[in-house]
PDB file of C-alpha atoms in Angstrom:
ATOM      1  CA  UNK A  22      11.453  -3.303  26.145  1.00 64.00           C
ATOM      2  CA  UNK A  23      12.107  -6.779  24.890  1.00 77.00           C
ATOM      3  CA  UNK A  24      12.377  -7.326  21.508  1.00 80.00           C
ATOM      4  CA  UNK A  25      11.508 -10.129  19.497  1.00 85.00           C
ATOM      5  CA  UNK A  26      14.214 -12.528  18.372  1.00 86.00           C
ATOM      6  CA  UNK A  27      13.707 -14.102  14.904  1.00 88.00           C
ATOM      7  CA  UNK A  28      14.226 -17.600  14.555  1.00 89.00           C
ATOM      8  CA  UNK A  29      17.200 -19.546  11.844  1.00 90.00           C
ATOM      9  CA  UNK A  30      15.836 -18.069   8.315  1.00 87.00           C
ATOM     10  CA  UNK A  31      13.725 -14.834   9.812  1.00 90.00           C
ATOM     11  CA  UNK A  32      10.038 -14.835  10.845  1.00 95.00           C
ATOM     12  CA  UNK A  33       7.236 -16.076   8.440  1.00 95.00           C
ATOM     13  CA  UNK A  34       4.068 -14.295   7.501  1.00 96.00           C
ATOM     14  CA  UNK A  35       2.146 -16.974   9.437  1.00 94.00           C
ATOM     15  CA  UNK A  36       4.329 -15.418  12.395  1.00 94.00           C
ATOM     16  CA  UNK A  37       3.382 -11.753  12.383  1.00 93.00           C
ATOM     17  CA  UNK A  38       0.360 -12.674  14.416  1.00 93.00           C
ATOM     18  CA  UNK A  39       1.835 -14.514  16.741  1.00 92.00           C
ATOM     19  CA  UNK A  40       4.521 -12.390  18.338  1.00 92.00           C
ATOM     20  CA  UNK A  41       3.384 -11.052  21.746  1.00 88.00           C
ATOM     21  CA  UNK A  42       3.657  -7.143  22.213  1.00 86.00           C
ATOM     22  CA  UNK A  43       4.257  -5.960  18.736  1.00 89.00           C
ATOM     23  CA  UNK A  44       2.985  -2.753  17.984  1.00 87.00           C
ATOM     24  CA  UNK A  45       0.525  -1.406  15.504  1.00 87.00           C
ATOM     25  CA  UNK A  46       1.337  -1.608  11.507  1.00 89.00           C
ATOM     26  CA  UNK A  47       4.753  -4.091  11.637  1.00 94.00           C
ATOM     27  CA  UNK A  48       5.120  -5.413   8.430  1.00 95.00           C
ATOM     28  CA  UNK A  49       7.087  -8.471   7.435  1.00 96.00           C
ATOM     29  CA  UNK A  50       9.951  -7.726   4.273  1.00 95.00           C
ATOM     30  CA  UNK A  51      12.287 -10.643   3.628  1.00 95.00           C
ATOM     31  CA  UNK A  52      11.695 -12.368   6.823  1.00 94.00           C
ATOM     32  CA  UNK A  53      12.560  -9.061   9.180  1.00 93.00           C
ATOM     33  CA  UNK A  54      10.433  -7.437  10.951  1.00 94.00           C
ATOM     34  CA  UNK A  55       9.968  -3.640   9.624  1.00 94.00           C
ATOM     35  CA  UNK A  56       8.555  -1.158  12.692  1.00 91.00           C
ATOM     36  CA  UNK A  57       6.871   2.225  11.361  1.00 87.00           C
ATOM     37  CA  UNK A  58       8.248   5.867  12.380  1.00 87.00           C
ATOM     38  CA  UNK A  59       5.925   7.781  13.414  1.00 85.00           C
ATOM     39  CA  UNK A  60       3.426   9.413  10.796  1.00 83.00           C
ATOM     40  CA  UNK A  61       4.243  13.141   9.275  1.00 86.00           C
ATOM     41  CA  UNK A  62       1.412  15.390   8.429  1.00 83.00           C
ATOM     42  CA  UNK A  63       1.915  14.700   4.330  1.00 84.00           C
ATOM     43  CA  UNK A  64       1.443  11.060   4.956  1.00 85.00           C
ATOM     44  CA  UNK A  65      -1.545  11.652   7.351  1.00 84.00           C
ATOM     45  CA  UNK A  66      -3.244  14.234   4.904  1.00 83.00           C
ATOM     46  CA  UNK A  67      -2.457  11.828   1.510  1.00 85.00           C
ATOM     47  CA  UNK A  68      -4.114   8.969   3.473  1.00 84.00           C
ATOM     48  CA  UNK A  69      -7.090  11.047   4.335  1.00 81.00           C
ATOM     49  CA  UNK A  70      -7.079  12.328   0.377  1.00 81.00           C
ATOM     50  CA  UNK A  71      -7.046   9.044  -0.862  1.00 80.00           C
ATOM     51  CA  UNK A  72      -9.209   7.183   1.970  1.00 74.00           C
ATOM     52  CA  UNK A  73     -11.188   4.249   1.614  1.00 59.00           C
ATOM     53  CA  UNK A  74     -14.364   6.215   1.027  1.00 62.00           C
ATOM     54  CA  UNK A  75     -12.822   7.810  -2.210  1.00 63.00           C
ATOM     55  CA  UNK A  76     -12.544   4.191  -3.506  1.00 64.00           C
ATOM     56  CA  UNK A  77     -16.058   2.896  -2.111  1.00 61.00           C
ATOM     57  CA  UNK A  78     -19.021   2.929  -4.653  1.00 54.00           C
ATOM     58  CA  UNK A  79     -17.418   4.453  -7.441  1.00 53.00           C
ATOM     59  CA  UNK A  80     -17.611   1.848 -10.489  1.00 57.00           C
ATOM     60  CA  UNK A  81     -15.781  -0.546  -8.519  1.00 62.00           C
ATOM     61  CA  UNK A  82     -18.039  -3.080  -7.939  1.00 71.00           C
ATOM     62  CA  UNK A  83     -17.083  -6.201  -6.009  1.00 82.00           C
ATOM     63  CA  UNK A  84     -14.249  -4.397  -4.746  1.00 84.00           C
ATOM     64  CA  UNK A  85     -13.719  -2.885  -0.974  1.00 86.00           C
ATOM     65  CA  UNK A  86     -10.856  -0.448   0.106  1.00 86.00           C
ATOM     66  CA  UNK A  87      -8.847  -1.139   3.226  1.00 89.00           C
ATOM     67  CA  UNK A  88      -6.365   0.766   5.501  1.00 87.00           C
ATOM     68  CA  UNK A  89      -3.289  -0.539   7.822  1.00 84.00           C
ATOM     69  CA  UNK A  90      -3.500  -4.315   6.953  1.00 93.00           C
ATOM     70  CA  UNK A  91      -1.253  -6.145   5.388  1.00 97.00           C
ATOM     71  CA  UNK A  92      -1.112  -8.330   2.520  1.00 98.00           C
ATOM     72  CA  UNK A  93       0.467 -12.115   2.324  1.00 97.00           C
ATOM     73  CA  UNK A  94       2.645 -12.299  -0.392  1.00 98.00           C
ATOM     74  CA  UNK A  95       4.989 -15.156   0.392  1.00 97.00           C
ATOM     75  CA  UNK A  96       6.129 -17.371   3.388  1.00 96.00           C
ATOM     76  CA  UNK A  97       8.377 -14.333   4.209  1.00 96.00           C
ATOM     77  CA  UNK A  98       6.687 -11.240   2.499  1.00 97.00           C
ATOM     78  CA  UNK A  99       3.626  -9.670   4.378  1.00 97.00           C
ATOM     79  CA  UNK A 100       3.888  -5.897   3.981  1.00 97.00           C
ATOM     80  CA  UNK A 101       1.294  -3.234   4.848  1.00 96.00           C
ATOM     81  CA  UNK A 102       0.725  -0.927   2.443  1.00 96.00           C
ATOM     82  CA  UNK A 103      -0.975   2.317   3.176  1.00 94.00           C
ATOM     83  CA  UNK A 104      -4.316   1.727   0.989  1.00 92.00           C
ATOM     84  CA  UNK A 105      -5.582  -1.342  -0.924  1.00 93.00           C
ATOM     85  CA  UNK A 106      -8.349  -2.144  -3.070  1.00 92.00           C
ATOM     86  CA  UNK A 107      -9.440  -5.806  -2.376  1.00 93.00           C
ATOM     87  CA  UNK A 108     -12.285  -8.109  -3.990  1.00 92.00           C
ATOM     88  CA  UNK A 109     -14.951  -8.591  -1.947  1.00 90.00           C
ATOM     89  CA  UNK A 110     -13.955 -12.561  -1.796  1.00 93.00           C
ATOM     90  CA  UNK A 111     -11.368 -11.833   0.261  1.00 94.00           C
ATOM     91  CA  UNK A 112     -13.261 -11.025   3.519  1.00 91.00           C
ATOM     92  CA  UNK A 113     -13.861 -14.243   5.778  1.00 92.00           C
ATOM     93  CA  UNK A 114     -13.766 -12.633   9.126  1.00 91.00           C
ATOM     94  CA  UNK A 115     -13.884  -9.508  10.876  1.00 90.00           C
ATOM     95  CA  UNK A 116     -10.906 -10.671  12.864  1.00 91.00           C
ATOM     96  CA  UNK A 117      -8.544 -11.114  10.015  1.00 93.00           C
ATOM     97  CA  UNK A 118      -5.525  -9.182   9.632  1.00 94.00           C
ATOM     98  CA  UNK A 119      -4.556  -9.618   6.293  1.00 96.00           C
ATOM     99  CA  UNK A 120      -5.606 -10.403   2.448  1.00 97.00           C
ATOM    100  CA  UNK A 121      -3.934 -12.978  -0.249  1.00 98.00           C
ATOM    101  CA  UNK A 122      -2.121 -11.216  -2.921  1.00 98.00           C
ATOM    102  CA  UNK A 123      -4.318 -12.789  -5.495  1.00 97.00           C
ATOM    103  CA  UNK A 124      -7.303 -11.136  -3.896  1.00 97.00           C
ATOM    104  CA  UNK A 125      -5.490  -7.476  -4.267  1.00 97.00           C
ATOM    105  CA  UNK A 126      -6.227  -5.362  -7.240  1.00 95.00           C
ATOM    106  CA  UNK A 127      -4.550  -1.944  -6.264  1.00 95.00           C
ATOM    107  CA  UNK A 128      -1.904  -1.236  -3.467  1.00 96.00           C
ATOM    108  CA  UNK A 129      -1.062   2.382  -2.714  1.00 95.00           C
ATOM    109  CA  UNK A 130       2.173   3.519  -0.566  1.00 96.00           C
ATOM    110  CA  UNK A 131       2.684   6.972   0.310  1.00 94.00           C
ATOM    111  CA  UNK A 132       6.580   7.806   0.550  1.00 94.00           C
ATOM    112  CA  UNK A 133       7.826   8.251   3.943  1.00 89.00           C
ATOM    113  CA  UNK A 134      11.766   9.594   4.812  1.00 87.00           C
ATOM    114  CA  UNK A 135      12.196   6.420   6.356  1.00 88.00           C
ATOM    115  CA  UNK A 136      10.671   4.139   3.953  1.00 90.00           C
ATOM    116  CA  UNK A 137      11.543   5.935   0.706  1.00 92.00           C
ATOM    117  CA  UNK A 138      13.809   2.947  -0.484  1.00 94.00           C
ATOM    118  CA  UNK A 139      10.999   0.385   0.993  1.00 94.00           C
ATOM    119  CA  UNK A 140       8.443   2.044  -0.592  1.00 95.00           C
ATOM    120  CA  UNK A 141      10.074   2.997  -4.252  1.00 96.00           C
ATOM    121  CA  UNK A 142      12.043  -0.293  -5.102  1.00 96.00           C
ATOM    122  CA  UNK A 143      11.357  -3.249  -2.437  1.00 97.00           C
ATOM    123  CA  UNK A 144       8.122  -3.152  -2.148  1.00 97.00           C
ATOM    124  CA  UNK A 145       6.763  -2.262  -5.813  1.00 98.00           C
ATOM    125  CA  UNK A 146       9.189  -5.019  -6.665  1.00 97.00           C
ATOM    126  CA  UNK A 147       7.300  -7.655  -3.996  1.00 98.00           C
ATOM    127  CA  UNK A 148       3.978  -6.273  -5.494  1.00 98.00           C
ATOM    128  CA  UNK A 149       4.477  -6.932  -8.799  1.00 98.00           C
ATOM    129  CA  UNK A 150       6.332 -10.690  -8.174  1.00 97.00           C
ATOM    130  CA  UNK A 151       2.923 -11.298  -6.653  1.00 97.00           C
ATOM    131  CA  UNK A 152       0.577 -10.496  -9.338  1.00 97.00           C
ATOM    132  CA  UNK A 153      -0.862  -7.177  -7.824  1.00 98.00           C
ATOM    133  CA  UNK A 154      -2.282  -5.382 -11.109  1.00 97.00           C
ATOM    134  CA  UNK A 155      -2.054  -1.667  -9.791  1.00 97.00           C
ATOM    135  CA  UNK A 156       0.302   0.028  -7.798  1.00 98.00           C
ATOM    136  CA  UNK A 157       0.161   3.547  -7.081  1.00 95.00           C
ATOM    137  CA  UNK A 158       3.418   5.676  -5.482  1.00 97.00           C
ATOM    138  CA  UNK A 159       2.798   8.894  -3.939  1.00 94.00           C
ATOM    139  CA  UNK A 160       5.787  11.146  -3.624  1.00 93.00           C
ATOM    140  CA  UNK A 161       5.662  14.773  -2.085  1.00 89.00           C
ATOM    141  CA  UNK A 162       6.830  17.779  -4.150  1.00 86.00           C
ATOM    142  CA  UNK A 163       7.975  20.761  -2.662  1.00 80.00           C
ATOM    143  CA  UNK A 164       6.157  22.213   0.656  1.00 77.00           C
ATOM    144  CA  UNK A 165       2.536  21.878  -0.526  1.00 73.00           C
ATOM    145  CA  UNK A 166       2.598  19.335  -3.417  1.00 83.00           C
ATOM    146  CA  UNK A 167       1.892  15.736  -4.105  1.00 89.00           C
ATOM    147  CA  UNK A 168       2.836  13.664  -7.242  1.00 92.00           C
ATOM    148  CA  UNK A 169       0.697  10.303  -7.519  1.00 94.00           C
ATOM    149  CA  UNK A 170       2.525   7.695 -10.000  1.00 97.00           C
ATOM    150  CA  UNK A 171       0.039   5.078 -11.431  1.00 97.00           C
ATOM    151  CA  UNK A 172       1.597   1.766 -12.316  1.00 98.00           C
ATOM    152  CA  UNK A 173       0.379  -0.939 -14.325  1.00 97.00           C
ATOM    153  CA  UNK A 174       1.400  -4.781 -14.094  1.00 97.00           C
ATOM    154  CA  UNK A 175       3.110  -6.181 -17.061  1.00 96.00           C
ATOM    155  CA  UNK A 176       1.945  -9.526 -16.544  1.00 89.00           C
ATOM    156  CA  UNK A 177       4.414 -11.333 -19.029  1.00 92.00           C
ATOM    157  CA  UNK A 178       7.548  -9.759 -17.295  1.00 92.00           C
ATOM    158  CA  UNK A 179       5.992  -9.422 -13.777  1.00 93.00           C
ATOM    159  CA  UNK A 180       6.924  -5.595 -13.481  1.00 96.00           C
ATOM    160  CA  UNK A 181       5.239  -2.165 -13.137  1.00 98.00           C
ATOM    161  CA  UNK A 182       5.020  -0.318 -16.277  1.00 97.00           C
ATOM    162  CA  UNK A 183       4.268   3.660 -15.291  1.00 97.00           C
ATOM    163  CA  UNK A 184       1.217   4.876 -17.112  1.00 96.00           C
ATOM    164  CA  UNK A 185       0.550   8.237 -15.783  1.00 96.00           C
ATOM    165  CA  UNK A 186       1.785  11.279 -13.252  1.00 96.00           C
ATOM    166  CA  UNK A 187      -1.270  13.035 -11.536  1.00 94.00           C
ATOM    167  CA  UNK A 188      -0.085  16.523  -9.670  1.00 92.00           C
ATOM    168  CA  UNK A 189      -3.264  18.817  -9.915  1.00 87.00           C
ATOM    169  CA  UNK A 190      -5.894  16.205  -9.880  1.00 88.00           C
ATOM    170  CA  UNK A 191      -6.169  12.225  -9.921  1.00 88.00           C
ATOM    171  CA  UNK A 192      -8.396  11.259 -12.685  1.00 90.00           C
ATOM    172  CA  UNK A 193      -7.972   7.111 -13.180  1.00 89.00           C
ATOM    173  CA  UNK A 194     -10.438   4.754 -14.709  1.00 86.00           C
ATOM    174  CA  UNK A 195      -8.434   1.347 -13.476  1.00 84.00           C
ATOM    175  CA  UNK A 196      -8.852  -0.439 -11.446  1.00 85.00           C
ATOM    176  CA  UNK A 197     -11.954   1.863 -10.735  1.00 80.00           C
ATOM    177  CA  UNK A 198     -12.858   5.167 -11.592  1.00 81.00           C
ATOM    178  CA  UNK A 199     -12.041   8.154  -9.540  1.00 83.00           C
ATOM    179  CA  UNK A 200     -11.278  11.472  -9.687  1.00 85.00           C
ATOM    180  CA  UNK A 201      -9.395  13.494  -6.891  1.00 83.00           C
ATOM    181  CA  UNK A 202      -8.795  17.321  -7.222  1.00 83.00           C
ATOM    182  CA  UNK A 203      -5.099  16.739  -5.350  1.00 81.00           C
ATOM    183  CA  UNK A 204      -4.416  20.928  -5.650  1.00 79.00           C
ATOM    184  CA  UNK A 205      -7.580  21.687  -3.400  1.00 66.00           C
ATOM    185  CA  UNK A 206      -6.731  19.738  -1.085  1.00 59.00           C
ATOM    186  CA  UNK A 207      -3.113  19.891  -0.404  1.00 61.00           C
ATOM    187  CA  UNK A 208      -3.090  23.634  -0.690  1.00 60.00           C
ATOM    188  CA  UNK A 209      -5.492  24.502   1.956  1.00 55.00           C
TER     189      UNK A 209
END
């Protein structure tokens, strides 16, 4: 196996689709390639629970959900959130692999052991600086529990403010109306 060698200054967002032989779901953070670790059962179940059909057609006219695609934040930042809620105007082609940050209303990150610092610290900072209005962080609690931390962007400071935490039921009305019984799904 040969690894891509970064150019001086690191890779750019435009490079990500052009590097041959990359595995699926590689992100670009600070000009460096970030490779995904194997997915845990918790991560998989949370993605299923919060999957795109949960968002589509729920009072979010003009928005659609996307999974496993990147968001172009800056020339050196192109992360792949677990789930995004995106404006329809962002649709350009069935072959596109990313969305511009200004078209993204919500990003969701499910914390994994290999991505704790990126998901809790680096990515929220990058998303906020790019102006994405809503951010959710999903954390595992114990063996069968989860907490969904809901954040909204403070547009003056370009930082997220925690507005709520949901453990048994996720009930929000921004950026769309959503009501999910977390306990029923996670405790099965």
